[in-house]
Coordinates of C-alpha atoms in Angstrom, one line a residue:
X109 CA -6.9 -31.4 7.5
X110 CA -3.3 -32.5 7.5
X111 CA -3.1 -32.7 3.7
X112 CA -4.7 -29.2 3.4
X113 CA -2.1 -27.7 5.8
X114 CA 0.7 -29.5 4.0
X115 CA -0.6 -28.2 0.6
X116 CA -0.8 -24.6 2.0
X117 CA 2.8 -24.8 3.3
X118 CA 3.9 -26.2 -0.1
X119 CA 2.1 -23.4 -1.9
X120 CA 3.7 -20.8 0.4
X121 CA 7.2 -22.2 -0.2
X122 CA 6.6 -22.2 -3.9
X123 CA 5.5 -18.5 -3.8
X124 CA 8.7 -17.6 -1.9
X125 CA 10.9 -19.6 -4.4
X126 CA 9.3 -18.2 -7.5
X127 CA 9.1 -14.6 -6.1
X128 CA 12.7 -14.8 -5.0
X129 CA 13.8 -16.1 -8.4
X130 CA 12.1 -13.3 -10.4
X131 CA 13.2 -10.6 -7.9
X132 CA 16.9 -11.8 -8.2
X133 CA 16.8 -11.9 -12.0
X134 CA 15.1 -8.4 -12.5
X135 CA 17.2 -6.8 -9.7
X136 CA 20.4 -8.3 -11.1
X137 CA 19.6 -6.9 -14.6
X138 CA 19.2 -3.4 -13.1
X139 CA 22.3 -3.6 -10.9
X140 CA 24.3 -4.8 -14.0
X141 CA 23.4 -1.5 -15.8
X142 CA 24.4 0.8 -12.9
X143 CA 27.5 3.0 -13.5
X144 CA 28.8 2.7 -9.9
X145 CA 31.3 5.6 -10.3
X146 CA 28.4 7.9 -11.3
X147 CA 26.3 6.5 -8.5
X148 CA 29.0 7.3 -6.0
X149 CA 29.2 10.8 -7.3
X150 CA 25.5 11.2 -6.9
X151 CA 25.7 10.0 -3.3
X152 CA 28.5 12.5 -2.6
X153 CA 26.5 15.4 -4.0
X154 CA 23.3 14.3 -2.4
X155 CA 21.2 16.9 -0.6
X156 CA 20.5 15.1 2.7
X157 CA 18.2 17.9 3.7
X158 CA 15.9 17.1 0.8
X159 CA 16.2 13.3 1.6
X160 CA 15.2 14.0 5.2
X161 CA 12.2 16.2 4.0
X162 CA 11.1 13.4 1.7
X163 CA 11.3 10.7 4.4
X164 CA 9.3 13.0 6.8
X165 CA 6.6 13.2 4.1
X166 CA 6.5 9.4 3.8
X167 CA 6.1 9.3 7.6
X168 CA 3.2 11.8 7.3
X169 CA 1.7 9.5 4.6
X170 CA 1.9 6.6 7.1
X171 CA 0.0 8.6 9.8
X172 CA -2.6 9.8 7.3
X173 CA -3.1 6.3 6.0
X174 CA -3.6 5.1 9.6
X175 CA -6.3 7.8 10.1
X176 CA -8.0 6.5 6.9
X177 CA -7.9 3.0 8.3
X178 CA -9.6 4.2 11.4
X179 CA -12.3 6.0 9.4
X180 CA -13.0 2.7 7.5
X181 CA -13.0 0.6 10.7
X182 CA -16.3 -0.3 12.6
X183 CA -16.2 0.8 16.2
X184 CA -13.5 3.5 15.7
X185 CA -10.5 1.8 17.2
X186 CA -7.8 3.9 18.8
X187 CA -5.4 5.9 16.6
X188 CA -2.5 4.0 18.1
X189 CA -4.0 0.6 17.1
X190 CA -4.5 1.9 13.6
X191 CA -0.9 3.2 13.5
X192 CA 0.3 -0.3 14.5
X193 CA -2.0 -2.0 12.0
X194 CA -0.6 0.2 9.2
X195 CA 3.0 -0.2 10.4
X196 CA 2.7 -4.0 10.1
X197 CA 0.8 -3.6 6.8
X198 CA 3.5 -1.6 5.0
X199 CA 6.2 -3.9 6.3
X200 CA 4.3 -6.9 5.0
X201 CA 4.0 -5.3 1.6
X202 CA 7.8 -5.0 1.4
X203 CA 8.7 -8.4 2.7
X204 CA 6.1 -10.8 1.4
X205 CA 5.9 -12.2 -2.2
X206 CA 3.1 -12.4 -4.7
X207 CA 1.0 -9.6 -3.2
X208 CA 0.6 -11.7 0.0
X209 CA 1.0 -8.4 1.9
X210 CA -2.7 -7.7 1.1
X211 CA -3.7 -11.1 2.5
X212 CA -1.6 -10.4 5.6
X213 CA -3.4 -7.1 6.0
X214 CA -6.7 -9.0 6.6
X215 CA -5.1 -10.9 9.5
X216 CA -3.5 -7.6 10.8
X217 CA -6.8 -5.8 10.7
X218 CA -8.5 -8.7 12.6
X219 CA -5.8 -8.6 15.3
X220 CA -5.4 -4.9 15.9
X221 CA -8.8 -3.5 14.9
X222 CA -11.0 -6.4 15.9
X223 CA -12.6 -6.6 12.4
X224 CA -14.2 -9.7 10.9
X225 CA -12.4 -11.1 7.9
X226 CA -15.1 -10.1 5.4
X227 CA -15.2 -6.6 6.8
X228 CA -11.4 -6.3 6.7
X229 CA -11.4 -7.4 3.1
X230 CA -14.1 -4.8 2.2
X231 CA -12.3 -2.0 4.1
X232 CA -9.0 -2.8 2.2
X233 CA -10.7 -3.0 -1.2
X234 CA -12.6 0.3 -0.7
X235 CA -9.4 2.1 0.3
X236 CA -7.5 0.6 -2.6
X237 CA -10.2 1.8 -5.0
X238 CA -9.9 5.3 -3.6
X239 CA -6.1 5.1 -4.1
X240 CA -6.7 4.2 -7.8
X241 CA -9.1 7.0 -8.3
X242 CA -7.0 9.7 -6.7
X243 CA -3.7 8.5 -8.2
X244 CA -5.2 8.3 -11.6
X245 CA -6.5 11.9 -11.3
X246 CA -3.1 13.2 -10.1
X247 CA -1.3 11.3 -12.9
X248 CA -3.5 12.7 -15.6
X249 CA -3.5 16.2 -14.3
X250 CA 0.3 16.2 -14.1
X251 CA 0.3 14.9 -17.7
X252 CA -1.4 18.1 -18.8
X253 CA 1.5 20.2 -17.6
X254 CA 4.3 17.8 -18.6
X255 CA 2.9 17.0 -22.1
X256 CA 0.7 19.9 -23.2
X257 CA 0.6 18.5 -26.7
X258 CA -2.0 16.0 -25.5
X259 CA -5.5 17.6 -25.5
X260 CA -6.2 18.6 -21.9
X261 CA -9.9 17.9 -22.4
X262 CA -9.3 14.3 -23.3
X263 CA -7.1 13.8 -20.2
X264 CA -9.6 15.3 -17.9
X265 CA -12.3 13.1 -19.6
X266 CA -10.3 10.0 -18.8
X267 CA -9.6 11.1 -15.2
X268 CA -13.4 11.8 -14.8
X269 CA -14.2 8.4 -16.3
X270 CA -11.8 6.6 -13.9
X271 CA -13.2 8.4 -10.9
X272 CA -16.8 7.8 -12.0
X273 CA -16.0 4.1 -12.5
X274 CA -14.6 3.9 -8.9
X275 CA -17.6 5.7 -7.4
X276 CA -20.0 3.5 -9.3
X277 CA -18.0 0.4 -8.1
X278 CA -18.0 1.3 -4.5
X279 CA -21.7 2.3 -4.6
X280 CA -22.8 -1.0 -6.2
X281 CA -20.4 -3.2 -4.2
X282 CA -23.0 -4.0 -1.5
X283 CA -25.6 -5.1 -4.1
X284 CA -23.0 -7.1 -6.0
X285 CA -21.9 -8.9 -2.8
X286 CA -25.5 -9.7 -2.0
X287 CA -26.1 -11.1 -5.4
X288 CA -23.0 -13.3 -5.2
X289 CA -23.9 -14.6 -1.8
X290 CA -27.5 -15.3 -2.9
X291 CA -26.3 -17.1 -6.0
X292 CA -24.1 -19.4 -3.9
X293 CA -26.9 -20.1 -1.4
X294 CA -29.4 -20.9 -4.2
X295 CA -27.1 -23.2 -6.0
X296 CA -25.5 -25.1 -3.1
X297 CA -27.9 -24.4 -0.2
X298 CA -26.6 -23.3 3.2
X299 CA -23.2 -25.0 3.5
X300 CA -22.5 -26.4 6.9
X301 CA -18.7 -26.4 6.5
X302 CA -15.8 -26.1 4.2
X303 CA -14.6 -23.5 1.7
X304 CA -18.1 -22.6 0.5
X305 CA -19.3 -21.8 4.0
X306 CA -16.2 -19.5 4.6
X307 CA -16.8 -17.8 1.2
X308 CA -20.5 -17.1 1.9
X309 CA -19.7 -15.9 5.4
X310 CA -17.0 -13.6 4.0
X311 CA -19.3 -12.2 1.4
X312 CA -22.1 -11.5 3.9
X313 CA -19.7 -9.8 6.3
X314 CA -18.4 -7.6 3.5
X315 CA -21.9 -6.8 2.5
X316 CA -22.8 -5.9 6.1
X317 CA -19.8 -3.6 6.3
X318 CA -20.9 -1.8 3.1
X319 CA -24.5 -1.4 4.1
X320 CA -23.9 -0.4 7.7
X321 CA -20.8 1.8 7.6
X322 CA -20.1 2.9 4.1
X323 CA -21.9 6.3 3.7
X324 CA -21.4 9.7 2.1
X325 CA -19.4 11.0 5.1
X326 CA -17.0 8.1 4.9
X327 CA -16.5 8.6 1.1
X328 CA -15.9 12.3 1.6
X329 CA -13.5 11.8 4.5
X330 CA -11.8 8.9 2.6
X331 CA -11.3 11.0 -0.5
X332 CA -9.9 13.9 1.6
X333 CA -7.4 11.7 3.5
X334 CA -6.5 9.9 0.2
X335 CA -5.6 13.2 -1.4
X336 CA -3.4 14.2 1.5
X337 CA -1.8 10.7 1.5
X338 CA -0.9 10.8 -2.1
X339 CA 0.1 14.5 -2.0
X340 CA 2.6 13.7 0.7
X341 CA 3.8 10.6 -1.1
X342 CA 4.3 12.1 -4.5
X343 CA 5.9 15.3 -3.1
X344 CA 8.3 13.1 -1.1
X345 CA 9.1 11.2 -4.2
X346 CA 9.9 14.5 -6.1
X347 CA 12.1 15.6 -3.2
X348 CA 14.1 12.4 -3.5
X349 CA 14.7 13.0 -7.2
X350 CA 15.6 16.7 -6.4
X351 CA 18.0 15.5 -3.8
X352 CA 19.9 13.6 -6.5
X353 CA 20.2 16.9 -8.6
X354 CA 18.0 15.5 -11.4
X355 CA 16.5 18.0 -13.9
X356 CA 12.9 17.4 -13.1
X357 CA 10.3 19.9 -12.1
X358 CA 7.5 19.2 -9.6
X359 CA 5.0 18.2 -12.3
X360 CA 7.4 15.8 -13.9
X361 CA 8.3 14.3 -10.5
X362 CA 4.6 13.8 -9.7
X363 CA 4.0 12.2 -13.1
X364 CA 7.0 9.8 -12.7
X365 CA 6.0 9.0 -9.1
X366 CA 2.4 8.3 -10.0
X367 CA 3.4 6.1 -12.9
X368 CA 5.9 4.3 -10.7
X369 CA 3.1 3.5 -8.1
X370 CA 0.9 2.1 -10.9
X371 CA 3.7 -0.5 -11.4
X372 CA 2.6 -2.1 -8.1
X373 CA -0.6 -3.3 -9.9
X374 CA 1.5 -5.5 -12.3
X375 CA 0.8 -9.1 -11.3
X376 CA 4.4 -10.3 -11.4
X377 CA 5.4 -12.7 -8.6
X378 CA 8.3 -11.0 -6.8
X379 CA 9.1 -10.4 -3.2
X380 CA 7.9 -7.0 -2.1
X381 CA 8.2 -5.7 -5.7
X382 CA 12.0 -6.1 -5.7
X383 CA 13.2 -6.1 -9.3
X384 CA 10.0 -5.0 -10.9
X385 CA 10.1 -1.6 -9.0
X386 CA 13.7 -0.9 -9.8
X387 CA 13.3 -2.0 -13.5
X388 CA 10.1 0.0 -13.9
X389 CA 11.5 3.1 -12.3
X390 CA 14.6 2.9 -14.4
X391 CA 12.4 2.6 -17.5
X392 CA 10.3 5.7 -16.5
X393 CA 13.5 7.7 -16.0
X394 CA 14.8 6.7 -19.4
X395 CA 11.6 7.8 -21.0
X396 CA 12.0 11.1 -19.1
X397 CA 15.4 11.6 -20.8
X398 CA 18.0 10.0 -18.5
X399 CA 20.6 7.6 -19.9
X400 CA 20.4 3.9 -18.9
X401 CA 23.4 3.8 -16.5
X402 CA 22.2 7.0 -14.6
X403 CA 18.5 5.8 -14.6
X404 CA 19.5 2.4 -13.2
X405 CA 21.6 4.1 -10.5
X406 CA 18.9 6.5 -9.5
X407 CA 16.3 3.7 -9.4
X408 CA 18.5 1.8 -6.9
X409 CA 19.2 4.8 -4.7
X410 CA 15.6 5.9 -4.6
X411 CA 14.4 2.4 -3.8
X412 CA 16.8 2.2 -0.9
X413 CA 15.0 5.1 0.7
X414 CA 11.5 3.9 -0.3
X415 CA 12.3 0.5 1.3
X416 CA 13.8 2.0 4.4
X417 CA 10.8 4.4 5.0
X418 CA 8.3 1.7 6.0
X419 CA 10.7 0.1 8.4
X420 CA 11.4 3.5 10.0
X421 CA 7.7 4.1 10.3
X422 CA 7.3 0.7 11.9
X423 CA 10.1 1.4 14.4
X424 CA 8.7 4.8 15.4
X425 CA 5.2 3.4 15.9
X426 CA 6.5 0.5 18.0
X427 CA 8.6 2.9 20.0
X428 CA 5.5 5.1 20.7
X429 CA 3.5 2.0 21.6
X430 CA 6.1 0.8 24.1
X431 CA 6.4 4.2 25.7
X432 CA 2.6 4.4 26.0
X433 CA 2.4 0.9 27.4
X434 CA 5.1 1.7 29.9
X435 CA 3.4 4.9 31.0
X436 CA 0.1 3.0 31.4
X437 CA 1.8 0.3 33.5
X438 CA 3.3 3.0 35.8
X439 CA -0.1 4.6 36.2
X440 CA -1.6 1.2 37.2
X441 CA 1.1 0.5 39.7
X442 CA 0.7 4.0 41.2
X443 CA -3.0 3.4 41.4
X444 CA -2.5 0.3 43.5
X445 CA 0.2 1.8 45.7
X446 CA -0.8 1.7 49.4

């Protein structure tokens, strides 16, 4: 037991060290390319009204995501608990290295939503698959308007294929989980302890969630909320670009924003995407016609807002939670007043 805990701590420390190293290298390369005089001019000419509108849309995204989390949670926890779960989730994604934010989400869902680990994993995976389907569709539809030389039919075909693959995946997930759990049980028997027991239990819990709760109403509601979520996010991203007086229309902004969010899938071990996100966004802006110094400066400025938004959401949710708890305590005290 002691050696296992020691190995876990060593692995965590290694993840932080490697993630910090790659983040510092990539971020340093981007910062080196920034023309700070031009960046200063962009800040002076910044439309703070558009920045505020963009941030408000990111807060709307946070609320909509919390509603989707509630939809995918057994027992329908309170909206406030779902807001708190999402607040800690988005902050974990920013702070933790090597995609450990997704692992932390399982613990967060267990604590705030009362979900078993397997059910939490399944809920997160299903929501991520909806994100991929909707984001792929929006990306490809925007591509039709930005690059009309590409046959629209082919793009819609690819979008339909991605969405069909996701629907097939979520539909067959329960059966696949059952097959995996059954294979483990047939090969090793019913394990009494250890990693195999935890894995079988996690698979069976995930399968139970899929069979008991995942239905057509959840899929329809999840798709609707996911469309609103990404609509708010990508519109907010476009407003940030517009605030910097960049020559992009809405379709181009959506296309760049969707492509930028796909960079989160890249399995490069950094802390919260630092370095990869800035370099990736700068590359997308260069492909869209900006010079390297301007693209690097824009990527840094946009990332400042994108990093600040989850913490602002966390602060607002925690403030609402404290106000609600204080009001509840006053109500209880008044109820016991002689």
